[in-house]
């Protein structure tokens, strides 16, 4: 089983860098659907991911159709959008025998409307007030992936760790 964070045409390098760091820390695959709004050697992208880039498995896809060809079962593809009726935390993703894909839209326009309408049952929402247009993309990715990992009992991750200079010893 593998969890995937999928970014559809991301525009802001710092968001993608922060998400890459989250992927490195959670053994999550990062799928990037082109075109990207930046070059992958962008200094802001590298700075946000710090020195974790070699720990991230990144798949690049030329477009949405090319990405969809790589998804074995679309019932495990979840579209994260403020237009959904179901909360992301209500979706059962405990099955660790399958890959789960959590797709986020570009920062300015989200996911394509026709694609969301065709997959309405797979749309999930992060609850929020109506005082803002949207939450930050990298925060949303972290919320969703950690909920999935919580439901899966954090497979392969350390729930506790003792450090040489542990401040709580």
Phi, psi and omega in degrees: 000139176223138170267143179234135165259125184245123178251120179271111176047055181297147185248330189256114184300323181296322177299312181296321177297316178297319179294321177299321178295318176300318178299318179298320182282350183236007182056041180257138177281140176253119177253124180248121179262122182278160007280147176269152180273018183198167174271145182288354173261012180304134183295327179290323177296311181296318182297317181295324179276352181051226184259029183258003187301326180286352179261002184252129172271116182244130173248129176258138180233133184297331180194180183298316180299319178297319176298311184302330177296340182268352182271115185293327182214110185292349177289350176252018174256119184245129181261119182266116185209146178290349182272355182287159178263334183261137177286145180301328183284348177271350180279129178278114177237033183283343183292108181268011177266358182231161173276142177244135182240123179246109187259133179240143181275173178295154188299329185269324187232357179073209179273155178300133184301317181296321178297318178294318180296322179291339184234037186304324180292345181261003182276134180232149184239145168265118181301137178202165178284170178267014180282343180231162180283321183195158172274163179295136184303314183292326175295319180298315180299318179295316178304310186292315183291324179288331173294316177300314180296322177299314179298329182270005181064037174050059184299130177075003181252150177281122176279338174211158182205138174257126180261156178304320180246055185290124182287346181253009178288000000 
